[in-house]
Amino acid sequence: MEQEKDRQEQNQKKAELLEFVRREGLVPDSKNPGEFKKPALNANQDPIKFLAPSSWVFHEDVTQKVLEGNYEGITPFSAEFVTTLNCTNRCLGPCSYCLQRMNEGVADRNEGKNPRVHMQSLEFAKGLMDKLVEGRVKGVIFTGGGEPSLFGGLEELMSYTSQKGADMVLYTNGNSWTPERISRVASTNPLVVRLSLNCGTKEGYNRFHRPFNPDTAFDRVKRSISCFAKEAAKNPKIDFGVSFIMNEVNYREIPETARVLKNILDNTGGKISFAAYRPAFNYNGSKQTDPRILDESYELVENDVRAILNGTGINVQNIKCRYDALKGEERGYEICRATGLFAELGPSGELHSCCDRNCFRVYAIGDLTKKPLKEIYSGRLRRVVLDYANDYQCTTCPTACKPHEVNKQFEKIEQLRAKGEMHKVEAWIESYKDAPRPKMVNF
């Protein structure tokens, strides 16, 4: 009886809060669950909303688990599909997969016949895709611990994924594409293709990326950008963008990267939707980019890049939360509650507990070739891996990982639960439903 009375009171408070929010024209504050604000004048600054931390609110099975406080019961709506750990470069990023490639014996060479390193067939990959979709994964990011295009069946796999009804994103370094393969990828209608450039000159590219073919690598990447940009101009479903990570090796080339993009658009008439700049961070150690370089990099993007790309139609994304994280932002939580949202599937079919541990064996939670996704996510091995991360209060992970911003949201929700103010969270979630469903809601 007492519980029913409390429920009625919460519902009344929620209704009153929603009425106030709608009357005042407020919108949810994405960083602070339960809070609302006036719409920002630059609210459409990032129209793509890729990897927005509030995507989960549009998935009712997830919101129900969050409202119950059952974070371990969340299963992923998004998955990174790692076709290969082989790559065309040996970057000085530091790359998040460096340690894993060392563990698998491919730090200095590629191995196409090792099933732990490289998917062995298109049919095998299709079988894994079937199991992801059966597990209610709705968005798939094709990426690699190396370069996904080194998996020869990638275009066919993307076409198959599209037929299965899942949204798609492709990450690539652009180093091993032909115009014909790019055209085939575009025909599969990925929502986003993101190509990493990172440098603005051939010398800088070779110094930073250490490609296997230094004489031609930089020109091949620029050619890939041109081809993808032309395909994106023909296909309104595709948002094509170029990304940049910066550290002490390459940050002085930030302005030149913008000039490369401007020249490509001037010469091709293609479409580049965004240019995303963020600092490199070390996934496997405590040493991060010097704060002075972080500050200088941020200002180069704000002042030089924005000026160079002004009027090109390219949305410049200077991802401030990444800079803040590396400059000592306090984590603000001790439990990783958001890891269930984002799966990572390795070349052998192993699922991993976190999309940012990058096929590291310690974080393997089950084999998708042997068990369905939901059974893996409710299994004992996943519990062991979560306990390992949480016992260290998430200090094994950097504060700029993919679940980080969502973990901050979930921590604030738990603070409101402790205060008996979950009606604010319910109103916050419900008010998102008044907004248009984002294009990139499945990532």
Coordinates of C-alpha atoms in Angstrom, one line a residue, residues 30-222:
S30 CA 22.2 15.9 -21.8
K31 CA 25.0 16.1 -19.2
N32 CA 22.7 16.2 -16.2
P33 CA 19.8 13.7 -16.1
G34 CA 16.8 15.1 -14.3
E35 CA 17.7 18.7 -15.3
F36 CA 16.4 20.9 -18.1
K37 CA 17.6 24.1 -19.9
K38 CA 16.7 26.6 -22.6
P39 CA 17.7 25.4 -26.1
A40 CA 21.2 26.6 -27.1
L41 CA 21.4 29.0 -30.0
N42 CA 23.9 26.6 -31.6
A43 CA 21.8 23.5 -30.9
N44 CA 22.3 22.3 -34.5
Q45 CA 26.1 22.7 -34.4
D46 CA 26.5 18.9 -34.7
P47 CA 23.5 17.7 -36.7
I48 CA 24.8 14.2 -37.0
K49 CA 24.9 13.4 -33.2
F50 CA 27.1 10.4 -33.7
L51 CA 28.1 8.8 -30.4
A52 CA 25.8 11.2 -28.5
P53 CA 25.8 10.1 -24.8
S54 CA 22.0 10.2 -24.6
S55 CA 21.3 7.8 -27.4
W56 CA 20.3 5.2 -24.9
V57 CA 17.2 7.1 -23.9
F58 CA 15.6 6.1 -27.2
H59 CA 15.8 2.4 -26.5
E60 CA 13.0 1.4 -24.2
D61 CA 14.5 -1.9 -23.1
V62 CA 17.6 0.1 -21.9
T63 CA 15.6 2.9 -20.2
Q64 CA 13.5 0.3 -18.3
K65 CA 16.7 -1.4 -17.0
V66 CA 18.1 2.0 -16.0
L67 CA 14.9 3.0 -14.2
E68 CA 15.1 -0.3 -12.3
G69 CA 18.8 0.2 -11.5
N70 CA 19.6 -3.1 -13.3
Y71 CA 22.6 -1.9 -15.3
E72 CA 24.1 -5.4 -15.5
G73 CA 20.9 -6.5 -17.3
I74 CA 21.5 -4.1 -20.2
T75 CA 22.5 -5.7 -23.5
P76 CA 24.1 -3.7 -26.3
F77 CA 22.3 -1.9 -29.0
S78 CA 25.6 -1.0 -30.7
A79 CA 28.6 -3.2 -31.6
E80 CA 32.0 -2.7 -33.0
F81 CA 32.7 -5.4 -35.6
V82 CA 36.5 -5.9 -35.7
T83 CA 37.3 -7.8 -38.9
T84 CA 41.0 -7.8 -38.4
L85 CA 43.9 -6.8 -36.2
N86 CA 46.1 -6.5 -39.3
C87 CA 46.9 -3.0 -40.5
T88 CA 48.7 -0.9 -43.1
N89 CA 50.4 1.4 -40.5
R90 CA 52.3 1.1 -37.3
C91 CA 51.3 4.5 -35.8
L92 CA 52.8 6.6 -33.0
G93 CA 49.2 7.4 -31.8
P94 CA 49.5 5.7 -29.3
C95 CA 47.1 3.2 -31.0
S96 CA 44.6 1.6 -28.7
Y97 CA 45.3 -1.8 -30.2
C98 CA 49.1 -1.7 -29.8
L99 CA 49.2 -4.0 -26.8
Q100 CA 46.8 -6.4 -28.2
R101 CA 48.7 -6.7 -31.5
M102 CA 51.8 -7.4 -29.4
N103 CA 50.0 -10.1 -27.5
E104 CA 48.7 -11.7 -30.7
G105 CA 52.1 -11.6 -32.4
V106 CA 51.3 -9.1 -35.1
A107 CA 53.0 -6.0 -33.8
D108 CA 55.5 -5.9 -36.8
R109 CA 53.7 -8.1 -39.4
N110 CA 50.3 -9.1 -40.6
E111 CA 48.9 -12.6 -40.4
G112 CA 45.9 -13.4 -42.6
K113 CA 45.6 -17.1 -41.6
N114 CA 45.5 -16.6 -37.8
P115 CA 41.7 -16.7 -36.8
R116 CA 42.4 -14.7 -33.7
V117 CA 43.8 -11.9 -35.8
H118 CA 41.8 -12.0 -39.0
M119 CA 38.3 -13.2 -39.9
Q120 CA 38.7 -16.3 -42.1
S121 CA 35.8 -16.0 -44.5
L122 CA 32.8 -14.0 -45.5
E123 CA 30.4 -16.7 -44.5
F124 CA 31.9 -16.8 -41.0
A125 CA 31.5 -13.0 -40.7
K126 CA 27.9 -13.3 -41.9
G127 CA 27.1 -15.9 -39.3
L128 CA 28.4 -13.6 -36.6
M129 CA 26.3 -10.7 -38.0
D130 CA 23.2 -13.0 -37.8
K131 CA 23.9 -13.6 -34.1
L132 CA 24.4 -9.9 -33.3
V133 CA 21.1 -8.9 -35.0
E134 CA 19.4 -11.8 -33.2
G135 CA 20.8 -10.4 -30.0
R136 CA 19.0 -7.1 -30.8
V137 CA 22.1 -5.1 -31.9
K138 CA 20.8 -2.3 -34.1
G139 CA 24.0 -0.4 -35.0
V140 CA 27.3 -1.9 -36.2
I141 CA 30.6 -0.1 -36.5
F142 CA 33.0 -1.8 -38.9
T143 CA 36.4 -1.1 -37.6
G144 CA 39.7 -2.9 -37.0
G145 CA 42.5 -3.4 -34.6
G146 CA 44.1 -2.6 -37.8
E147 CA 42.4 -1.6 -41.1
P148 CA 39.0 -3.2 -41.8
S149 CA 39.4 -2.9 -45.6
L150 CA 42.1 -5.6 -45.3
F151 CA 39.2 -8.0 -44.9
G152 CA 38.5 -8.7 -48.5
G153 CA 34.8 -9.4 -48.0
L154 CA 34.0 -6.1 -46.3
E155 CA 31.8 -4.6 -48.9
E156 CA 29.7 -7.8 -49.2
L157 CA 29.5 -8.0 -45.4
M158 CA 28.2 -4.4 -45.3
S159 CA 25.6 -5.2 -48.0
Y160 CA 24.5 -8.2 -45.9
T161 CA 24.3 -6.1 -42.8
S162 CA 22.2 -3.5 -44.6
Q163 CA 19.8 -6.3 -45.7
K164 CA 19.5 -7.4 -42.0
G165 CA 18.2 -4.0 -41.2
A166 CA 21.1 -2.8 -39.0
D167 CA 22.5 0.7 -39.2
M168 CA 26.2 0.9 -40.2
V169 CA 29.3 3.0 -39.7
L170 CA 32.7 2.5 -41.2
Y171 CA 36.0 3.6 -39.7
T172 CA 39.0 3.4 -42.0
N173 CA 42.5 4.9 -42.5
G174 CA 41.9 5.1 -46.2
N175 CA 45.2 3.5 -47.1
S176 CA 44.2 0.4 -49.1
W177 CA 41.0 1.4 -51.0
T178 CA 40.4 1.5 -54.7
P179 CA 37.8 3.8 -56.2
E180 CA 35.8 0.7 -57.2
R181 CA 35.7 -0.7 -53.7
I182 CA 34.7 2.8 -52.3
S183 CA 31.8 2.9 -54.8
R184 CA 30.7 -0.6 -53.6
V185 CA 30.8 0.6 -50.0
A186 CA 28.8 3.6 -50.8
S187 CA 26.1 1.5 -52.4
T188 CA 25.5 -0.3 -49.0
N189 CA 24.3 3.1 -47.5
P190 CA 26.4 3.4 -44.3
L191 CA 25.1 6.3 -42.2
V192 CA 28.7 7.5 -41.5
V193 CA 32.1 6.8 -43.0
R194 CA 34.9 8.3 -40.9
L195 CA 38.4 8.3 -42.4
S196 CA 41.4 9.1 -40.2
L197 CA 44.0 11.5 -41.7
N198 CA 45.8 12.9 -38.7
C199 CA 48.5 14.8 -40.6
G200 CA 48.7 17.4 -43.3
T201 CA 51.9 16.6 -45.1
K202 CA 53.6 13.4 -46.5
E203 CA 56.5 13.8 -44.1
G204 CA 54.2 14.2 -41.1
Y205 CA 52.1 11.3 -42.2
N206 CA 55.0 9.0 -42.5
R207 CA 56.5 10.1 -39.2
F208 CA 53.2 9.6 -37.3
H209 CA 51.8 6.6 -39.1
R210 CA 54.9 4.7 -40.2
P211 CA 53.0 3.1 -43.1
F212 CA 54.3 0.0 -44.9
N213 CA 54.5 2.0 -48.2
P214 CA 55.7 5.4 -47.2
D215 CA 56.2 6.6 -50.8
T216 CA 52.6 6.4 -51.7
A217 CA 50.5 6.1 -48.4
F218 CA 49.7 9.8 -48.0
D219 CA 48.6 10.3 -51.6
R220 CA 46.5 7.1 -51.4
V221 CA 44.7 8.5 -48.3
K222 CA 44.0 11.8 -50.0

